[in-house]
Short mmCIF file of N, CA and C in Angstrom, two decimals:
data_model
loop_
_atom_site.label_atom_id
_atom_site.label_comp_id
_atom_site.label_asym_id
_atom_site.label_seq_id
_atom_site.Cartn_x
_atom_site.Cartn_y
_atom_site.Cartn_z
N ASP A 1 -14.65 35.62 -7.85
CA ASP A 1 -13.67 34.57 -7.66
C ASP A 1 -12.22 35.18 -8.54
N ASP A 2 -11.10 35.23 -8.00
CA ASP A 2 -10.08 34.99 -9.59
C ASP A 2 -9.97 33.68 -9.85
N GLY A 3 -9.73 32.35 -9.36
CA GLY A 3 -9.70 31.63 -9.41
C GLY A 3 -8.91 30.54 -8.73
N SER A 4 -9.16 31.16 -7.51
CA SER A 4 -7.30 30.77 -6.30
C SER A 4 -8.31 29.18 -5.72
N ASN A 5 -9.74 29.29 -5.43
CA ASN A 5 -10.10 28.42 -4.84
C ASN A 5 -10.29 26.82 -5.76
N TYR A 6 -10.34 27.05 -7.15
CA TYR A 6 -9.70 26.20 -7.59
C TYR A 6 -9.16 25.68 -7.77
N ARG A 7 -7.93 26.49 -7.98
CA ARG A 7 -6.61 26.38 -8.61
C ARG A 7 -5.46 25.22 -6.88
N HIS A 8 -6.82 25.99 -5.46
CA HIS A 8 -5.74 25.34 -4.30
C HIS A 8 -6.74 23.61 -4.53
N ALA A 9 -7.53 23.68 -4.83
CA ALA A 9 -8.37 22.45 -4.50
C ALA A 9 -8.51 21.78 -5.49
N LEU A 10 -7.65 21.61 -6.38
CA LEU A 10 -7.18 21.11 -7.98
C LEU A 10 -6.13 20.56 -7.40
N GLU A 11 -4.93 21.10 -6.69
CA GLU A 11 -4.25 20.94 -6.37
C GLU A 11 -3.70 20.32 -5.50
N LYS A 12 -4.86 19.97 -4.88
CA LYS A 12 -4.97 19.21 -3.33
C LYS A 12 -5.90 18.49 -3.17
N LEU A 13 -6.91 17.49 -4.39
CA LEU A 13 -7.56 16.10 -4.51
C LEU A 13 -6.56 15.43 -5.15
N PRO A 14 -5.17 15.22 -5.53
CA PRO A 14 -4.49 14.32 -5.48
C PRO A 14 -4.21 13.59 -4.49
N ASP A 15 -3.77 14.79 -3.87
CA ASP A 15 -3.59 13.89 -2.15
C ASP A 15 -4.19 13.51 -1.52
N LEU A 16 -5.83 14.48 -1.69
CA LEU A 16 -6.76 13.54 -0.98
C LEU A 16 -6.96 11.81 -1.43
N LEU A 17 -7.23 12.48 -2.48
CA LEU A 17 -8.14 10.89 -2.99
C LEU A 17 -6.69 9.67 -2.77
N ARG A 18 -5.05 10.01 -2.82
CA ARG A 18 -4.36 9.24 -2.76
C ARG A 18 -4.74 8.66 -1.14
N GLU A 19 -4.76 9.31 -0.52
CA GLU A 19 -4.96 9.55 1.37
C GLU A 19 -6.54 8.35 1.38
N LYS A 20 -7.30 9.01 1.06
CA LYS A 20 -8.63 8.59 1.37
C LYS A 20 -8.78 6.82 0.40
N SER A 21 -8.04 6.51 -0.60
CA SER A 21 -7.67 5.36 -1.69
C SER A 21 -6.80 4.11 -0.30
N LYS A 22 -6.10 4.39 0.47
CA LYS A 22 -4.94 4.38 1.49
C LYS A 22 -5.77 3.75 2.43
N GLN A 23 -6.50 4.89 3.04
CA GLN A 23 -7.41 4.62 3.62
C GLN A 23 -8.04 3.50 4.32
N ARG A 24 -8.96 3.44 2.70
CA ARG A 24 -10.14 2.43 2.57
C ARG A 24 -8.91 1.05 2.80
N SER A 25 -8.03 1.33 1.68
CA SER A 25 -7.37 -0.37 2.11
C SER A 25 -7.52 -0.97 2.77
N ILE A 26 -6.66 0.37 4.49
CA ILE A 26 -6.65 -0.02 5.75
C ILE A 26 -7.94 -0.50 6.04
N GLU A 27 -8.85 -0.28 5.73
CA GLU A 27 -10.13 -1.00 6.68
C GLU A 27 -10.30 -1.50 6.50
N GLU A 28 -10.31 -1.61 4.22
CA GLU A 28 -10.60 -3.47 4.69
C GLU A 28 -9.64 -4.40 4.78
N ALA A 29 -7.92 -4.00 4.45
CA ALA A 29 -7.84 -5.18 5.49
C ALA A 29 -7.87 -5.39 6.77
N ALA A 30 -7.93 -4.48 7.45
CA ALA A 30 -8.44 -5.12 8.90
C ALA A 30 -10.05 -5.45 9.12
N SER A 31 -11.23 -5.06 8.33
CA SER A 31 -12.43 -5.66 8.32
C SER A 31 -12.01 -7.21 7.88
N ALA A 32 -11.21 -7.29 6.81
CA ALA A 32 -10.76 -8.84 6.64
C ALA A 32 -10.23 -9.68 7.65
N LYS A 33 -9.12 -8.65 8.11
CA LYS A 33 -8.61 -9.81 8.71
C LYS A 33 -10.09 -10.49 10.35
N ARG A 34 -10.78 -9.38 10.12
CA ARG A 34 -11.98 -9.77 11.69
C ARG A 34 -12.78 -10.66 11.34
N GLY A 35 -13.09 -10.86 9.73
CA GLY A 35 -13.27 -11.48 9.13
C GLY A 35 -15.25 -11.47 9.10
N ASN A 36 -15.59 -10.70 9.75
CA ASN A 36 -16.73 -9.77 10.43
C ASN A 36 -17.83 -11.01 10.00
N GLY A 37 -18.19 -12.14 10.13
CA GLY A 37 -18.82 -13.06 9.80
C GLY A 37 -18.69 -13.74 8.59
N THR A 38 -18.19 -13.37 7.88
CA THR A 38 -18.28 -13.70 6.52
C THR A 38 -16.48 -14.39 6.10
N LYS A 39 -16.68 -15.30 5.66
CA LYS A 39 -15.09 -16.44 5.23
C LYS A 39 -14.43 -15.07 4.36
N LEU A 40 -13.10 -15.14 5.27
CA LEU A 40 -12.07 -14.76 5.11
C LEU A 40 -11.64 -14.94 4.19
N ARG A 41 -11.66 -13.15 3.02
CA ARG A 41 -11.41 -12.51 2.47
C ARG A 41 -10.23 -12.43 1.56
N THR A 42 -9.83 -11.55 0.46
CA THR A 42 -8.96 -11.16 0.25
C THR A 42 -9.19 -9.59 -0.25
N PRO A 43 -8.56 -8.38 1.01
CA PRO A 43 -8.96 -7.67 0.91
C PRO A 43 -8.58 -6.47 0.02
N ALA A 44 -9.34 -5.79 -0.24
CA ALA A 44 -9.15 -4.32 -1.52
C ALA A 44 -8.13 -3.45 -1.17
N THR A 45 -7.14 -3.36 -1.86
CA THR A 45 -6.32 -2.49 -2.29
C THR A 45 -6.80 -1.37 -3.10
N TYR A 46 -6.79 -0.05 -3.16
CA TYR A 46 -7.92 1.08 -3.74
C TYR A 46 -6.26 2.16 -4.37
N MET A 47 -6.11 2.29 -5.85
CA MET A 47 -5.20 2.46 -5.72
C MET A 47 -5.73 4.22 -6.84
N TYR A 48 -5.01 5.09 -6.81
CA TYR A 48 -5.38 5.98 -7.28
C TYR A 48 -4.81 6.27 -8.12
N LYS A 49 -4.73 7.14 -9.73
CA LYS A 49 -4.13 7.00 -10.40
C LYS A 49 -4.21 8.69 -10.92
N ARG A 50 -3.29 9.84 -11.42
CA ARG A 50 -3.40 10.78 -11.57
C ARG A 50 -3.28 10.76 -13.00
N ARG A 51 -4.25 11.12 -14.58
CA ARG A 51 -4.90 11.37 -15.16
C ARG A 51 -4.26 10.28 -16.20
N PRO A 52 -5.00 9.25 -16.16
CA PRO A 52 -4.22 8.04 -17.00
C PRO A 52 -4.94 8.25 -18.24
N TRP A 53 -5.69 9.28 -18.51
CA TRP A 53 -6.20 10.10 -19.93
C TRP A 53 -6.13 11.29 -19.66
N PRO A 54 -6.19 12.14 -20.73
CA PRO A 54 -6.50 13.51 -20.65
C PRO A 54 -7.62 14.30 -19.83
N GLY A 55 -8.96 13.47 -19.55
CA GLY A 55 -9.82 14.37 -19.42
C GLY A 55 -10.35 14.08 -17.57
N CYS A 56 -9.28 13.29 -17.30
CA CYS A 56 -9.75 12.45 -15.75
C CYS A 56 -9.02 11.82 -14.92
N ASP A 57 -9.45 12.16 -13.40
CA ASP A 57 -8.27 10.95 -12.63
C ASP A 57 -8.99 9.87 -12.27
N ARG A 58 -8.16 8.54 -11.48
CA ARG A 58 -9.56 6.96 -11.70
C ARG A 58 -8.75 6.85 -10.33
N VAL A 59 -10.02 6.11 -9.67
CA VAL A 59 -9.32 5.07 -8.21
C VAL A 59 -9.65 3.74 -8.78
N LYS A 60 -9.40 3.35 -8.24
CA LYS A 60 -9.50 1.23 -9.29
C LYS A 60 -9.52 0.30 -7.52
N SER A 61 -10.78 -0.59 -7.79
CA SER A 61 -10.00 -1.53 -6.38
C SER A 61 -9.04 -2.70 -7.11
N SER A 62 -8.13 -3.26 -5.96
CA SER A 62 -7.66 -4.43 -6.90
C SER A 62 -8.46 -5.48 -6.99
N LEU A 63 -9.33 -5.74 -6.59
CA LEU A 63 -10.50 -6.97 -6.43
C LEU A 63 -11.80 -6.38 -7.67
N ALA A 64 -12.01 -5.65 -8.25
CA ALA A 64 -12.61 -5.45 -10.02
C ALA A 64 -11.55 -4.77 -10.94
N SER A 65 -10.91 -5.55 -11.38
CA SER A 65 -9.64 -4.53 -12.15
C SER A 65 -10.38 -3.77 -13.41
N ARG A 66 -11.56 -4.14 -13.96
CA ARG A 66 -11.90 -3.93 -14.66
C ARG A 66 -13.35 -2.57 -14.74
N VAL A 67 -13.66 -2.19 -13.47
CA VAL A 67 -14.34 -1.65 -12.57
C VAL A 67 -12.75 -0.75 -12.00
N TRP A 68 -13.70 0.83 -12.18
CA TRP A 68 -13.07 1.94 -12.23
C TRP A 68 -13.88 3.33 -11.24
N ILE A 69 -13.51 4.62 -11.14
CA ILE A 69 -14.02 5.15 -10.63
C ILE A 69 -13.65 6.98 -11.62
N ASP A 70 -14.14 6.90 -12.71
CA ASP A 70 -13.15 8.25 -13.05
C ASP A 70 -13.33 9.77 -12.98
N ILE A 71 -13.07 10.84 -12.11
CA ILE A 71 -13.00 11.70 -11.21
C ILE A 71 -12.36 12.82 -12.98
N PHE A 72 -13.59 13.12 -13.29
CA PHE A 72 -13.96 14.66 -14.29
C PHE A 72 -13.28 16.04 -13.94
N ILE A 73 -12.18 16.31 -14.15
CA ILE A 73 -12.19 17.94 -13.72
C ILE A 73 -12.60 18.68 -14.65
N MET A 74 -13.09 19.10 -14.11
CA MET A 74 -14.26 20.75 -15.04
C MET A 74 -13.60 21.56 -14.35
N GLN A 75 -13.69 22.56 -14.95
CA GLN A 75 -13.84 24.08 -15.36
C GLN A 75 -14.81 25.19 -15.39
N ARG A 76 -14.68 26.26 -14.43
CA ARG A 76 -16.04 27.22 -15.73
C ARG A 76 -15.12 28.53 -16.35
N TYR A 77 -15.84 28.66 -17.71
CA TYR A 77 -15.17 29.61 -18.38
C TYR A 77 -15.84 30.62 -18.64
N GLU A 78 -16.18 31.34 -18.42
CA GLU A 78 -16.96 32.66 -18.85
C GLU A 78 -17.31 33.27 -20.25
N SER A 79 -16.26 33.02 -20.44
CA SER A 79 -16.26 32.79 -22.50
C SER A 79 -15.49 32.64 -23.30
N ILE A 80 -15.99 32.82 -24.51
CA ILE A 80 -14.70 31.38 -25.37
C ILE A 80 -13.36 32.25 -24.97
N GLN A 81 -12.77 33.66 -24.98
CA GLN A 81 -11.92 33.43 -24.59
C GLN A 81 -10.68 33.40 -24.01
N ASP A 82 -11.87 32.48 -22.96
CA ASP A 82 -11.41 32.38 -22.05
C ASP A 82 -10.74 30.49 -21.84
N VAL A 83 -11.35 30.41 -22.89
CA VAL A 83 -11.30 28.54 -22.95
C VAL A 83 -9.90 28.52 -24.57
N LEU A 84 -9.62 30.20 -25.48
CA LEU A 84 -8.90 29.49 -26.07
C LEU A 84 -6.99 30.36 -25.71
N LYS A 85 -7.49 30.68 -24.06
CA LYS A 85 -6.42 30.65 -23.41
C LYS A 85 -5.78 29.76 -23.17
N VAL A 86 -6.50 28.55 -22.79
CA VAL A 86 -6.04 27.13 -22.74
C VAL A 86 -5.67 26.71 -23.96
N ILE A 87 -6.05 26.48 -24.65
CA ILE A 87 -5.29 26.03 -26.27
C ILE A 87 -5.21 26.12 -27.21
N SER A 88 -4.83 27.69 -26.65
CA SER A 88 -3.94 28.04 -27.93
C SER A 88 -2.54 28.11 -27.15
N VAL A 89 -1.94 27.44 -26.21
CA VAL A 89 -0.12 26.89 -26.36
C VAL A 89 -0.35 25.66 -26.17
N LYS A 90 0.89 25.31 -26.61
CA LYS A 90 0.86 23.51 -26.77
C LYS A 90 1.60 23.31 -25.12
N ASP A 91 1.84 22.06 -24.70
CA ASP A 91 2.85 21.80 -23.77
C ASP A 91 4.71 22.52 -23.95
N ASN A 92 4.33 22.29 -25.63
CA ASN A 92 6.27 22.54 -25.25
C ASN A 92 6.16 24.40 -25.33
N GLY A 93 4.71 24.52 -24.98
CA GLY A 93 5.28 26.79 -25.26
C GLY A 93 5.16 27.18 -26.13
N GLN A 94 4.57 26.49 -27.89
CA GLN A 94 4.71 27.39 -28.98
C GLN A 94 2.96 27.53 -28.55
N ALA A 95 2.85 28.49 -29.84
CA ALA A 95 1.40 28.89 -30.19
C ALA A 95 0.99 27.99 -30.97
N GLN A 96 -0.53 27.23 -30.59
CA GLN A 96 -1.00 26.50 -31.71
C GLN A 96 -1.08 26.84 -33.38
N PRO A 97 -1.37 26.75 -34.20
CA PRO A 97 -1.14 26.86 -35.29
C PRO A 97 -2.62 27.79 -35.23
N GLN A 98 -3.19 29.15 -35.98
CA GLN A 98 -4.50 30.09 -35.91
C GLN A 98 -5.36 28.85 -36.10
N GLU A 99 -5.29 28.03 -37.57
CA GLU A 99 -6.73 27.78 -37.72
C GLU A 99 -6.85 26.29 -37.30
N TYR A 100 -5.92 25.60 -36.22
CA TYR A 100 -6.77 24.92 -35.36
C TYR A 100 -7.43 25.30 -34.94
N ILE A 101 -6.38 26.88 -33.50
CA ILE A 101 -7.56 26.84 -32.64
C ILE A 101 -8.57 27.44 -33.29
N ASP A 102 -9.04 28.14 -34.06
CA ASP A 102 -10.54 28.36 -34.81
C ASP A 102 -11.00 26.95 -35.02
N GLY A 103 -10.36 26.04 -35.31
CA GLY A 103 -11.05 24.92 -36.16
C GLY A 103 -11.86 24.24 -34.08
N ILE A 104 -11.10 24.67 -33.75
CA ILE A 104 -11.81 23.82 -31.72
C ILE A 104 -12.94 24.76 -31.67
N ALA A 105 -12.89 25.62 -31.90
CA ALA A 105 -13.72 26.98 -31.11
C ALA A 105 -15.06 27.10 -31.98
N SER A 106 -14.52 27.08 -33.13
CA SER A 106 -15.82 26.13 -33.99
C SER A 106 -16.64 25.41 -33.89
N ALA A 107 -15.86 24.22 -32.89
CA ALA A 107 -16.78 22.67 -32.72
C ALA A 107 -17.60 23.22 -31.43
N ILE A 108 -16.52 23.87 -30.49
CA ILE A 108 -17.54 24.37 -29.32
C ILE A 108 -18.46 25.13 -29.37
N MET A 109 -18.64 25.96 -30.43
CA MET A 109 -19.45 27.18 -30.56
C MET A 109 -20.82 26.38 -31.82
N SER A 110 -20.30 25.69 -32.10
CA SER A 110 -21.13 24.96 -32.50
C SER A 110 -23.22 25.06 -32.47
N GLY A 111 -23.66 25.65 -33.54
CA GLY A 111 -24.91 26.05 -33.12
C GLY A 111 -25.23 27.24 -32.67
N SER A 112 -23.97 28.05 -32.30
CA SER A 112 -24.65 29.15 -31.14
C SER A 112 -23.96 30.45 -32.28
N THR A 113 -25.08 31.64 -31.82
CA THR A 113 -23.97 32.88 -32.42
C THR A 113 -23.40 33.92 -32.29
N SER A 114 -23.28 33.45 -30.84
CA SER A 114 -22.95 34.22 -30.02
C SER A 114 -22.31 33.36 -28.53
N ASP A 115 -22.23 34.70 -27.76
CA ASP A 115 -21.55 33.75 -26.77
C ASP A 115 -22.18 33.33 -25.81
N SER A 116 -23.66 33.10 -26.32
CA SER A 116 -24.64 32.58 -25.53
C SER A 116 -24.87 31.05 -24.39
N ILE A 117 -23.83 30.49 -25.61
CA ILE A 117 -23.44 29.29 -24.51
C ILE A 117 -23.46 29.38 -23.46
N PHE A 118 -22.13 30.87 -23.19
CA PHE A 118 -21.26 31.10 -22.45
C PHE A 118 -22.09 31.42 -21.09
N PRO A 119 -21.73 31.19 -19.58
CA PRO A 119 -20.55 30.36 -19.42
C PRO A 119 -20.77 28.77 -19.37
N LEU A 120 -19.62 28.49 -19.21
CA LEU A 120 -20.21 26.41 -19.69
C LEU A 120 -18.71 26.11 -18.89
N TYR A 121 -18.68 25.00 -18.52
CA TYR A 121 -18.03 24.14 -18.00
C TYR A 121 -17.83 23.12 -18.92
N HIS A 122 -16.53 23.15 -19.25
CA HIS A 122 -15.19 22.17 -19.87
C HIS A 122 -14.38 21.57 -19.09
N PHE A 123 -13.32 20.77 -19.80
CA PHE A 123 -12.52 20.09 -19.39
C PHE A 123 -11.44 20.90 -18.58
N ASP A 124 -10.51 21.13 -17.79
CA ASP A 124 -9.01 21.72 -17.47
C ASP A 124 -7.85 21.97 -18.17
N ASN A 125 -8.17 20.97 -19.09
CA ASN A 125 -6.74 20.95 -19.65
C ASN A 125 -7.16 20.64 -21.43
N ARG A 126 -5.31 21.89 -21.92
CA ARG A 126 -6.13 21.99 -23.66
C ARG A 126 -6.09 20.62 -23.99
N LYS A 127 -5.38 18.92 -23.75
CA LYS A 127 -5.73 18.42 -24.49
C LYS A 127 -6.90 17.38 -24.39
N ALA A 128 -7.69 17.84 -23.47
CA ALA A 128 -8.41 17.56 -22.84
C ALA A 128 -9.84 17.91 -23.93
N ILE A 129 -9.84 19.10 -24.07
CA ILE A 129 -10.67 19.84 -24.50
C ILE A 129 -10.43 20.08 -26.41
N GLU A 130 -9.59 19.70 -26.92
CA GLU A 130 -9.17 19.51 -28.02
C GLU A 130 -9.76 17.90 -28.39
N LEU A 131 -9.67 16.63 -27.68
CA LEU A 131 -9.99 15.98 -27.96
C LEU A 131 -11.75 16.16 -28.03
N TRP A 132 -12.49 16.23 -26.78
CA TRP A 132 -13.88 17.05 -26.75
C TRP A 132 -14.58 17.92 -26.88
N PRO A 133 -14.82 18.91 -27.80
CA PRO A 133 -14.87 20.36 -27.61
C PRO A 133 -15.78 20.25 -27.35
N ARG A 134 -16.71 19.74 -28.05
CA ARG A 134 -18.39 19.53 -27.86
C ARG A 134 -18.95 18.44 -26.27
N GLU A 135 -17.95 18.32 -25.00
CA GLU A 135 -18.23 18.36 -24.25
C GLU A 135 -18.04 18.68 -23.14
N TYR A 136 -18.99 19.46 -22.86
CA TYR A 136 -19.50 20.33 -22.05
C TYR A 136 -20.44 20.36 -21.35
N PHE A 137 -20.76 21.17 -19.74
CA PHE A 137 -21.63 21.05 -19.51
C PHE A 137 -22.34 22.87 -19.18
N LEU A 138 -23.82 22.77 -19.41
CA LEU A 138 -24.01 24.37 -19.32
C LEU A 138 -24.20 24.47 -17.80
N PRO A 139 -24.24 25.37 -17.20
CA PRO A 139 -24.81 26.05 -15.37
C PRO A 139 -25.99 25.51 -15.40
N ASN A 140 -27.23 25.26 -16.29
CA ASN A 140 -28.79 25.11 -15.79
C ASN A 140 -28.51 22.64 -16.22
N GLU A 141 -27.15 22.60 -16.54
CA GLU A 141 -27.21 21.13 -16.61
C GLU A 141 -26.32 20.62 -15.38
N LEU A 142 -26.23 20.82 -14.54
CA LEU A 142 -25.37 20.57 -13.37
C LEU A 142 -26.66 20.43 -12.03
N PHE A 143 -25.62 19.72 -10.95
CA PHE A 143 -27.31 19.84 -9.54
C PHE A 143 -27.28 21.54 -8.82
N PRO A 144 -28.49 20.67 -9.30
CA PRO A 144 -29.09 19.19 -8.91
C PRO A 144 -30.57 19.18 -10.01
N ILE A 145 -29.63 18.22 -11.01
CA ILE A 145 -30.40 17.84 -11.64
C ILE A 145 -30.96 17.60 -11.51
N LYS A 146 -32.51 16.85 -12.47
CA LYS A 146 -34.07 16.39 -12.38
C LYS A 146 -33.54 15.33 -11.23
N LYS A 147 -34.57 15.60 -9.91
CA LYS A 147 -34.97 14.90 -8.82
C LYS A 147 -35.61 13.23 -8.90
N THR A 148 -35.70 13.04 -9.74
CA THR A 148 -36.21 11.74 -10.18
C THR A 148 -35.93 11.59 -12.29
N PHE A 149 -35.76 9.78 -12.57
CA PHE A 149 -35.34 9.75 -13.44
C PHE A 149 -35.72 8.22 -13.83
N SER A 150 -36.52 7.76 -14.85
CA SER A 150 -37.64 6.43 -15.17
C SER A 150 -36.42 5.54 -15.75
N PHE A 151 -35.76 4.47 -15.14
CA PHE A 151 -35.43 3.39 -15.38
C PHE A 151 -36.23 2.16 -16.20
N GLY A 152 -37.14 2.69 -16.47
CA GLY A 152 -38.14 0.72 -16.83
C GLY A 152 -38.89 1.07 -15.79
N PRO A 153 -39.17 -0.49 -16.31
CA PRO A 153 -40.14 -1.36 -15.00
C PRO A 153 -39.84 -2.12 -14.12
N LEU A 154 -38.60 -2.05 -14.42
CA LEU A 154 -38.20 -2.79 -12.27
C LEU A 154 -37.35 -1.70 -11.68
N VAL A 155 -37.00 -0.29 -12.06
CA VAL A 155 -36.82 1.12 -11.05
C VAL A 155 -37.09 2.30 -12.11
N LYS A 156 -38.10 2.07 -10.94
CA LYS A 156 -39.14 3.12 -10.79
C LYS A 156 -38.82 4.23 -10.96
N SER A 157 -38.06 5.05 -10.29
CA SER A 157 -36.66 6.45 -10.14
C SER A 157 -36.06 5.98 -9.49
N VAL A 158 -34.81 7.01 -9.46
CA VAL A 158 -33.42 7.48 -8.38
C VAL A 158 -33.47 8.64 -8.09
N ALA A 159 -33.08 8.68 -7.05
CA ALA A 159 -33.63 9.77 -6.42
C ALA A 159 -31.93 10.98 -6.82
N GLY A 160 -32.25 12.05 -6.82
CA GLY A 160 -31.15 12.81 -6.93
C GLY A 160 -30.54 13.61 -5.88
N PRO A 161 -29.70 14.29 -6.47
CA PRO A 161 -28.85 15.19 -4.74
C PRO A 161 -29.88 15.86 -4.22
N ALA A 162 -30.62 16.28 -3.18
CA ALA A 162 -31.03 16.66 -2.00
C ALA A 162 -31.26 18.18 -2.66
#
């Protein structure tokens, strides 16, 4: 894959999330208007926000302002060179200082003596990688994750994806 599918999906994601948020808001308004056997309540409005911070997009409900869904966009990097391409140029087009690049690469590679941690999945933008260089996933850490997780005596297990 030359990355075109990833770029296409990334381009379409904001519009899709905006549309789904709007659609859900309309459904909530219609449900509240019908009453659906409950007391009339204020319908929820869902809002999509692109990159409220460097690592993710966000969807929020008007009914729970302190609750939201963060949507993290991860990209597959085949080697440290692929990551360095992303972090080596500032937003203004100027090159990052080499010692700065080396520091981030060192943080990513900490504990590894080779490219053995690659491929890996990391944030899809420079600033997020710079802020959280060690926050990446290895392929075996992605779905399917373990099928059951123990959360204590009240919840015996939680089923993972099929």
